[in-house]
Tab-separated table of C-alpha atoms in Angstrom:
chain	number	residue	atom	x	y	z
D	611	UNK	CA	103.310	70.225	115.909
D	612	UNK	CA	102.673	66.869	117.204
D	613	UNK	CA	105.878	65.268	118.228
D	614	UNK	CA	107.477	69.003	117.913
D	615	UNK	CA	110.913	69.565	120.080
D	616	UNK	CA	110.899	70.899	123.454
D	617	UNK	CA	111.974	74.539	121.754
D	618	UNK	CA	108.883	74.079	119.521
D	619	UNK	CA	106.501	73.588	121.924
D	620	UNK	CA	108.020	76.484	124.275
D	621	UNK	CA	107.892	78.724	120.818
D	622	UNK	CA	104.375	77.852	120.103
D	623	UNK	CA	103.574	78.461	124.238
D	624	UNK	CA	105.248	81.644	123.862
D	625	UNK	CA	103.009	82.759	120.719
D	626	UNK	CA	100.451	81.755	122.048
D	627	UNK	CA	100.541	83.955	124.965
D	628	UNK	CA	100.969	86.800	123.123
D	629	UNK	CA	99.096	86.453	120.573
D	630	UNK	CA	95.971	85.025	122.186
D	631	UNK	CA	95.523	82.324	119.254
D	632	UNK	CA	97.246	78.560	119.232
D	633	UNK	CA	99.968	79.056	115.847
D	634	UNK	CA	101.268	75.900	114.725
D	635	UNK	CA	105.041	75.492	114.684
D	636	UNK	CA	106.598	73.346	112.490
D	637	UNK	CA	108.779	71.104	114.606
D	638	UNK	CA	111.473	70.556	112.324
D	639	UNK	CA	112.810	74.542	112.750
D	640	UNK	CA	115.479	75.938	114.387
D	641	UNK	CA	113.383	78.382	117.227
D	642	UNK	CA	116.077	79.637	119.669
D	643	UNK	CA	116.294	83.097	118.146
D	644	UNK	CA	112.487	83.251	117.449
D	645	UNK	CA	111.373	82.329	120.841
D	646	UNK	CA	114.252	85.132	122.065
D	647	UNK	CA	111.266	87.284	119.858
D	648	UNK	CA	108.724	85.873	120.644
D	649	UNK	CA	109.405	86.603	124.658
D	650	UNK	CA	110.855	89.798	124.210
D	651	UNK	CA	109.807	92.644	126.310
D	652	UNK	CA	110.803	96.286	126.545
D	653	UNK	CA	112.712	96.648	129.565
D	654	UNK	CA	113.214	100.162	131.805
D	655	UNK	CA	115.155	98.952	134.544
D	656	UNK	CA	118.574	98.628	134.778
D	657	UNK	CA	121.162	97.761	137.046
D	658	UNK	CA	124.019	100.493	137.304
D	659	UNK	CA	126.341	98.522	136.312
D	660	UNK	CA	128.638	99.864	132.791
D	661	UNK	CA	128.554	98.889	129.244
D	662	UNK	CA	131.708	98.310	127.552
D	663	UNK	CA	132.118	101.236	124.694
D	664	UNK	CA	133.212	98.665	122.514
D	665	UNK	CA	130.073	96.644	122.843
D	666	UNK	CA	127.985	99.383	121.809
D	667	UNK	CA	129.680	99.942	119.118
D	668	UNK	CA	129.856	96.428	118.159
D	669	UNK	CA	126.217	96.138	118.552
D	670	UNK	CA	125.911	99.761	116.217
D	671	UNK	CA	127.743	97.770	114.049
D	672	UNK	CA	125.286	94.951	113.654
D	673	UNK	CA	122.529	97.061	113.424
D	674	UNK	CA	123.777	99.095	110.474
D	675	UNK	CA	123.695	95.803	108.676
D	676	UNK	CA	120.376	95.786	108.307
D	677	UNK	CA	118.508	95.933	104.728
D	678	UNK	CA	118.843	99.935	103.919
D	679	UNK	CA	116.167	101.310	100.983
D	680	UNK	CA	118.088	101.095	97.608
D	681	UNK	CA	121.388	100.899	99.348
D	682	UNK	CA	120.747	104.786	100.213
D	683	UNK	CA	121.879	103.746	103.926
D	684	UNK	CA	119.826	106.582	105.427
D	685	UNK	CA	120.486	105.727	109.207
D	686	UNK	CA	122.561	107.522	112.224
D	687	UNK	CA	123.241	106.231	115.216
D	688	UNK	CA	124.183	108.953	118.008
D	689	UNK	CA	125.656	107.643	121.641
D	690	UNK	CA	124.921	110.228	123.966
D	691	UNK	CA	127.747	109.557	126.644
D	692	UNK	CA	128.582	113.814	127.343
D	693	UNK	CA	126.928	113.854	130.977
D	694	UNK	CA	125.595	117.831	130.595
D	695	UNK	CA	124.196	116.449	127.087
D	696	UNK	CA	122.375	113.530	128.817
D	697	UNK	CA	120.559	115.653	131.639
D	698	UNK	CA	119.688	118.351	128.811
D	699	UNK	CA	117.979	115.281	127.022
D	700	UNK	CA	116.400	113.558	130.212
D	701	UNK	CA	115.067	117.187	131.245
D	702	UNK	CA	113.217	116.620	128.192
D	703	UNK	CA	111.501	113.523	128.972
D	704	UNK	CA	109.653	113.549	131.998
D	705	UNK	CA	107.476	111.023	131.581
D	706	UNK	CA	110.034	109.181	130.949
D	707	UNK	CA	111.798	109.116	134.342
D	708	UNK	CA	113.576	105.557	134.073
D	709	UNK	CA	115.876	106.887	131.387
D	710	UNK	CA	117.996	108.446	133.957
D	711	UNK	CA	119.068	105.487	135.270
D	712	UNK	CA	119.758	103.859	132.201
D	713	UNK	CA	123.523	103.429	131.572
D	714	UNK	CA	123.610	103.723	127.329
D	715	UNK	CA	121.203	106.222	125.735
D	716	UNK	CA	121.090	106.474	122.498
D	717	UNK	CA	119.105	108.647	118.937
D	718	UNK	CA	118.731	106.793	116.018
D	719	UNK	CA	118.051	109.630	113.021
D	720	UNK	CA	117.109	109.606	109.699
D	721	UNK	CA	120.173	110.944	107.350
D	722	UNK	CA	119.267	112.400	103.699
D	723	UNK	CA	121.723	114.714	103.701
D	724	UNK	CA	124.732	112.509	102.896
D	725	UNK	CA	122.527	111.472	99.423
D	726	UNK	CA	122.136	115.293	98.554
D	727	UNK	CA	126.099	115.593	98.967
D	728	UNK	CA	126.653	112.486	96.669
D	729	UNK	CA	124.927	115.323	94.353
D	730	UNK	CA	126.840	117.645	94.723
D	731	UNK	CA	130.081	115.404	94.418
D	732	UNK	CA	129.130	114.296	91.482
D	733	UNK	CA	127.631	116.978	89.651
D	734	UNK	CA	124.100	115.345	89.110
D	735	UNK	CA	120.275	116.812	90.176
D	736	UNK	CA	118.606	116.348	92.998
D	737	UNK	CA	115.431	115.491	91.210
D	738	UNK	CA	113.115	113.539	94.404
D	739	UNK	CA	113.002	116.981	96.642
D	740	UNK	CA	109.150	115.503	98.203
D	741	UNK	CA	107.965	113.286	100.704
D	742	UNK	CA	109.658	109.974	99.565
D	743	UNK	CA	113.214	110.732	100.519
D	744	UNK	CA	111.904	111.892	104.542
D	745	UNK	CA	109.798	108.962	104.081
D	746	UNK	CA	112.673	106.638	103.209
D	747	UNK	CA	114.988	107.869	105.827
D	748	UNK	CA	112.648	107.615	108.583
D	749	UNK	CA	112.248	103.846	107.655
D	750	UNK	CA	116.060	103.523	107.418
D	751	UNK	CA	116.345	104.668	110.743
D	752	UNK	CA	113.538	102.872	112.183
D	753	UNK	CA	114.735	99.399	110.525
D	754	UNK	CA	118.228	99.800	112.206
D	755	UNK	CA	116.401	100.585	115.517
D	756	UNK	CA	115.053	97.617	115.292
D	757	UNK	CA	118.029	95.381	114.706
D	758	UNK	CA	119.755	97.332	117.287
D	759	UNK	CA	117.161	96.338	119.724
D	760	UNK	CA	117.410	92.384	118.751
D	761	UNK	CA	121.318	92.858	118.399
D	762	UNK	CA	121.368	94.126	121.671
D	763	UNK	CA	119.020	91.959	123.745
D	764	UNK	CA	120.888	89.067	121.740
D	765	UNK	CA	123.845	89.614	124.232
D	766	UNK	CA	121.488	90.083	127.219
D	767	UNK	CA	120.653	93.533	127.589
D	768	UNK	CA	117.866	95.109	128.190
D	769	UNK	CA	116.495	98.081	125.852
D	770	UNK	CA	112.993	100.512	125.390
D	771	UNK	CA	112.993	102.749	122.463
D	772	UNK	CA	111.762	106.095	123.572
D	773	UNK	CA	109.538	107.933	121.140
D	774	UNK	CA	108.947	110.628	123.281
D	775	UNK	CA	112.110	111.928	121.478
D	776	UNK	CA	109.885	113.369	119.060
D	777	UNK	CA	107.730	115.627	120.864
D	778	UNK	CA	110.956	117.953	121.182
D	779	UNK	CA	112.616	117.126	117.990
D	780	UNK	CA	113.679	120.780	117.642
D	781	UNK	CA	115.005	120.703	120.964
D	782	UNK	CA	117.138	117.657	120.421
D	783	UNK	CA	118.111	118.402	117.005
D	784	UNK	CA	119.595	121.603	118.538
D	785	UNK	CA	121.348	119.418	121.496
D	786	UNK	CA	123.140	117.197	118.806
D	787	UNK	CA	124.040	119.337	116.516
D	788	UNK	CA	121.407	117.801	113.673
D	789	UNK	CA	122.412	120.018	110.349
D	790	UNK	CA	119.333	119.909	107.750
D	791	UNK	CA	117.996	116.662	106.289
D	792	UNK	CA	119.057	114.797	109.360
D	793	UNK	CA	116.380	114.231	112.052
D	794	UNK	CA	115.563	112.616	115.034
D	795	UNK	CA	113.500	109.215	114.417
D	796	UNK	CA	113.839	107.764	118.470
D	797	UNK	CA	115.944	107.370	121.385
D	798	UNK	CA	117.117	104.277	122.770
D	799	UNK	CA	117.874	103.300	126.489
D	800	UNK	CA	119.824	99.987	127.095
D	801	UNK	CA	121.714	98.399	130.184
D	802	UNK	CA	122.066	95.571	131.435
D	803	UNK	CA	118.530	94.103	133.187
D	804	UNK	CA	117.116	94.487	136.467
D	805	UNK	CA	115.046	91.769	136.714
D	806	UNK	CA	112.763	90.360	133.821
D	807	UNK	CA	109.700	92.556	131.976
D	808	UNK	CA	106.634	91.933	131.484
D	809	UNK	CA	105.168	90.667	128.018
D	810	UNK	CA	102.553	92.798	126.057
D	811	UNK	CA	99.946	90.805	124.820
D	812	UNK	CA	99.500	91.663	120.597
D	813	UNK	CA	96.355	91.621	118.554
D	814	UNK	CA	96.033	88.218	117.129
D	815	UNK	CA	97.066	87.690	113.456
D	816	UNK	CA	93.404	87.125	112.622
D	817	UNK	CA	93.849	91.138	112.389
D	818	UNK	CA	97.377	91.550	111.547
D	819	UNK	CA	98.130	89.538	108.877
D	820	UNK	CA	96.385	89.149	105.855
D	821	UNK	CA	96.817	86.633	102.950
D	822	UNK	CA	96.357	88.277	99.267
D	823	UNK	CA	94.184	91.168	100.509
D	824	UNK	CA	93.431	93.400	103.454
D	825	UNK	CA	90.652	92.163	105.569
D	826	UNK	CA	88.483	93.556	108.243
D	827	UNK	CA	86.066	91.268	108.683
D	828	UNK	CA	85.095	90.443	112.454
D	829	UNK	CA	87.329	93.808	113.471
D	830	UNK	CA	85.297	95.227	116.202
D	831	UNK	CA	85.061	91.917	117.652
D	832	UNK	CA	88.695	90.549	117.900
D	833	UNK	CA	89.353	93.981	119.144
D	834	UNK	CA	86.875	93.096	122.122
D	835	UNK	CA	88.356	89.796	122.714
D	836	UNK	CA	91.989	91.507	123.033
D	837	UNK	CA	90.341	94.514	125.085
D	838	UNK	CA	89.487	91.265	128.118
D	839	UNK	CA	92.652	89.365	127.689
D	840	UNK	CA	94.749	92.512	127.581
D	841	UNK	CA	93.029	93.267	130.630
D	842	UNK	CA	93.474	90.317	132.413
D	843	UNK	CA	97.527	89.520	131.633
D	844	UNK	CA	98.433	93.039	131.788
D	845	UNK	CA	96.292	96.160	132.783
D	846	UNK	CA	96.837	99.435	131.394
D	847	UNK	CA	97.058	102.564	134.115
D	848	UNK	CA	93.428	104.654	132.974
D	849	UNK	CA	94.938	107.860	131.819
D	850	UNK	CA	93.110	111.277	131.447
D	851	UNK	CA	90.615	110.063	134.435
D	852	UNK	CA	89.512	113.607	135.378
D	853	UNK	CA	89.042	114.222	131.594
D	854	UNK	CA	87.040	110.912	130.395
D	855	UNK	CA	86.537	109.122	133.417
D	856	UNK	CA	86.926	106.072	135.369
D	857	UNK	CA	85.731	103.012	132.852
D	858	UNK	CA	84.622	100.453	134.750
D	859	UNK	CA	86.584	97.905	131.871
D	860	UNK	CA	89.710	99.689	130.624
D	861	UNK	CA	91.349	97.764	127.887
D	862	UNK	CA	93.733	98.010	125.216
D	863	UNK	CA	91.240	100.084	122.532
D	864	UNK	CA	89.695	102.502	125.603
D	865	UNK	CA	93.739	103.131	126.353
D	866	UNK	CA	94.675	103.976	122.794
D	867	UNK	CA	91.465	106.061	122.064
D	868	UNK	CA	92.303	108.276	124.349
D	869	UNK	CA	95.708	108.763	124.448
D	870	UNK	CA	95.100	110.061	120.347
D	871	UNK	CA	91.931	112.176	121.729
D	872	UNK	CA	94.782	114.609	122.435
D	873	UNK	CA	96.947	116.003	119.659
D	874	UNK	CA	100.301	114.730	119.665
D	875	UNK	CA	103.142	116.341	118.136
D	876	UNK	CA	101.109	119.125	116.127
D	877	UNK	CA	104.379	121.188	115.401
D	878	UNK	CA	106.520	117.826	114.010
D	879	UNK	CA	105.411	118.468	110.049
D	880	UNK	CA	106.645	122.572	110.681
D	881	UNK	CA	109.846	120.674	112.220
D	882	UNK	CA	110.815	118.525	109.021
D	883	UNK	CA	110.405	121.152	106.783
D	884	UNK	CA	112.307	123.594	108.949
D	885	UNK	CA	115.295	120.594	108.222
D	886	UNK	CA	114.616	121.217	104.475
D	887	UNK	CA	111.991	118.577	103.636
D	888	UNK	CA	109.243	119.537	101.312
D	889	UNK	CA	106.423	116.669	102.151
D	890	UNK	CA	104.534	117.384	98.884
């Protein structure tokens, strides 16, 4: 990048930062919207202040322009703005306490039942009843969450998806009135900022990307490397201490290992097929 811009250099200082690795930019690139990416950080605090209706909708707009599998356009988008419906959600989500004070919540679902009503309108079989079609709109969903996010912060607002949707998908498929073959992918809370967030460091491409085949040569070792400078930029809180432990170096890996050393949403596979789904 020798001789790069000013927004090529800041990209490739951005990238770098996260990533832990120097990636060459090519100078001759437009790199305001990828260094908005490459800086981006989940943010949970918000000022009180409103957002326009109309903006969100805009911004739902946008989103639901996103690639969709086959056309199949498998995605919801549910604005929560009924204040007993809001608490009844936030009751759910108590360690998620921030979302309160969010001013926008929103559930982004996965939709198959419009496709099973084109089948029925026009007098053809229903011939994929398996996995692929839960598969597909979970992806839907999760591909317009993510242009929603980018729309969104695009304009200046802040946003954090909230997975923690999912450990009462019952629950909230009950609170919004979710008929079968629609389901609840994630939540979404968005305002505009408080301040700035943090950045979380990612593992560097060495492990993420892969030309022609997979490849996990040197693993355990750029795993270590990430476990120091994940450590050093941005600490993790040590969860389950009076189950595992105070570790005298608590990085990225120790975090993650034991978060999944307790089950997590056990019931969720009984919950999709209670919406209709067989996952065969």
């Amino acid at each position: 990048m020798d001789g790069g811009t000013s927004e090529a250099r800041a990209l490739a200082e951005a990238l770098e930062h996260r990533f832990g690795e120097r990636i060459d930019v090519p100078a001759d690139i437009p790199c305001e919207a990828l260094l908005r990416l490459a800086t981006r950080a989940s943010n949970r605090r918000y000022r009180p202040d409103p957002v326009d209706p109309r903006l969100v909708r805009v911004l739902a707009a946008c989103a639901l322009s996103a690639p969709t599998k086959s056309d199949l356009q498998q995605a919801d988008i549910v604005i929560v703005q009924d204040h007993a419906l809001r608490r009844a959600i936030e009751a759910l989500l108590p360690g998620n306490p921030w979302v309160v004070k969010a001013p926008v919540l929103l559930v982004f679902c996965g939709n198959n039942r419009r496709q099973r009503r084109l089948h029925d309108l026009r007098g053809h079989p229903f011939a994929n009843d398996h996995l692929d079609p839960f598969f597909n709109a979970s992806v839907d969903a999760a591909i317009v969450l993510a242009a929603f996010v980018l729309a969104a912060e695009s304009v200046g607002l802040a946003t954090c998806p909230i997975s923690a949707i999912r450990d009462h998908a019952a629950e909230v498929s009950r609170l919004l009135a979710l008929p079968d073959h629609v389901f609840p992918v994630a939540g979404l809370g968005m305002g505009w900022p408080d301040g700035a967030a943090p950045v979380s460091p990612r593992l560097p491409l060495s492990v993420t990307v892969h030309t022609d085949r997979y490849d996990e040569a040197g693993l355990d070792a750029a795993i270590a490397a990430y476990d120091a400078r994940r450590e050093a930029i941005r600490p993790h809180r040590q969860r389950e201490v009076e189950r595992f432990g105070v570790a005298e170096s608590y990085g990225w890996s120790e975090d993650k290992a034991r978060q999944y050393a307790t089950p997590q949403r056990p019931d969720f596979g009984a919950f999709v097929r209670s919406k209709g789904f067989k996952l065969d």
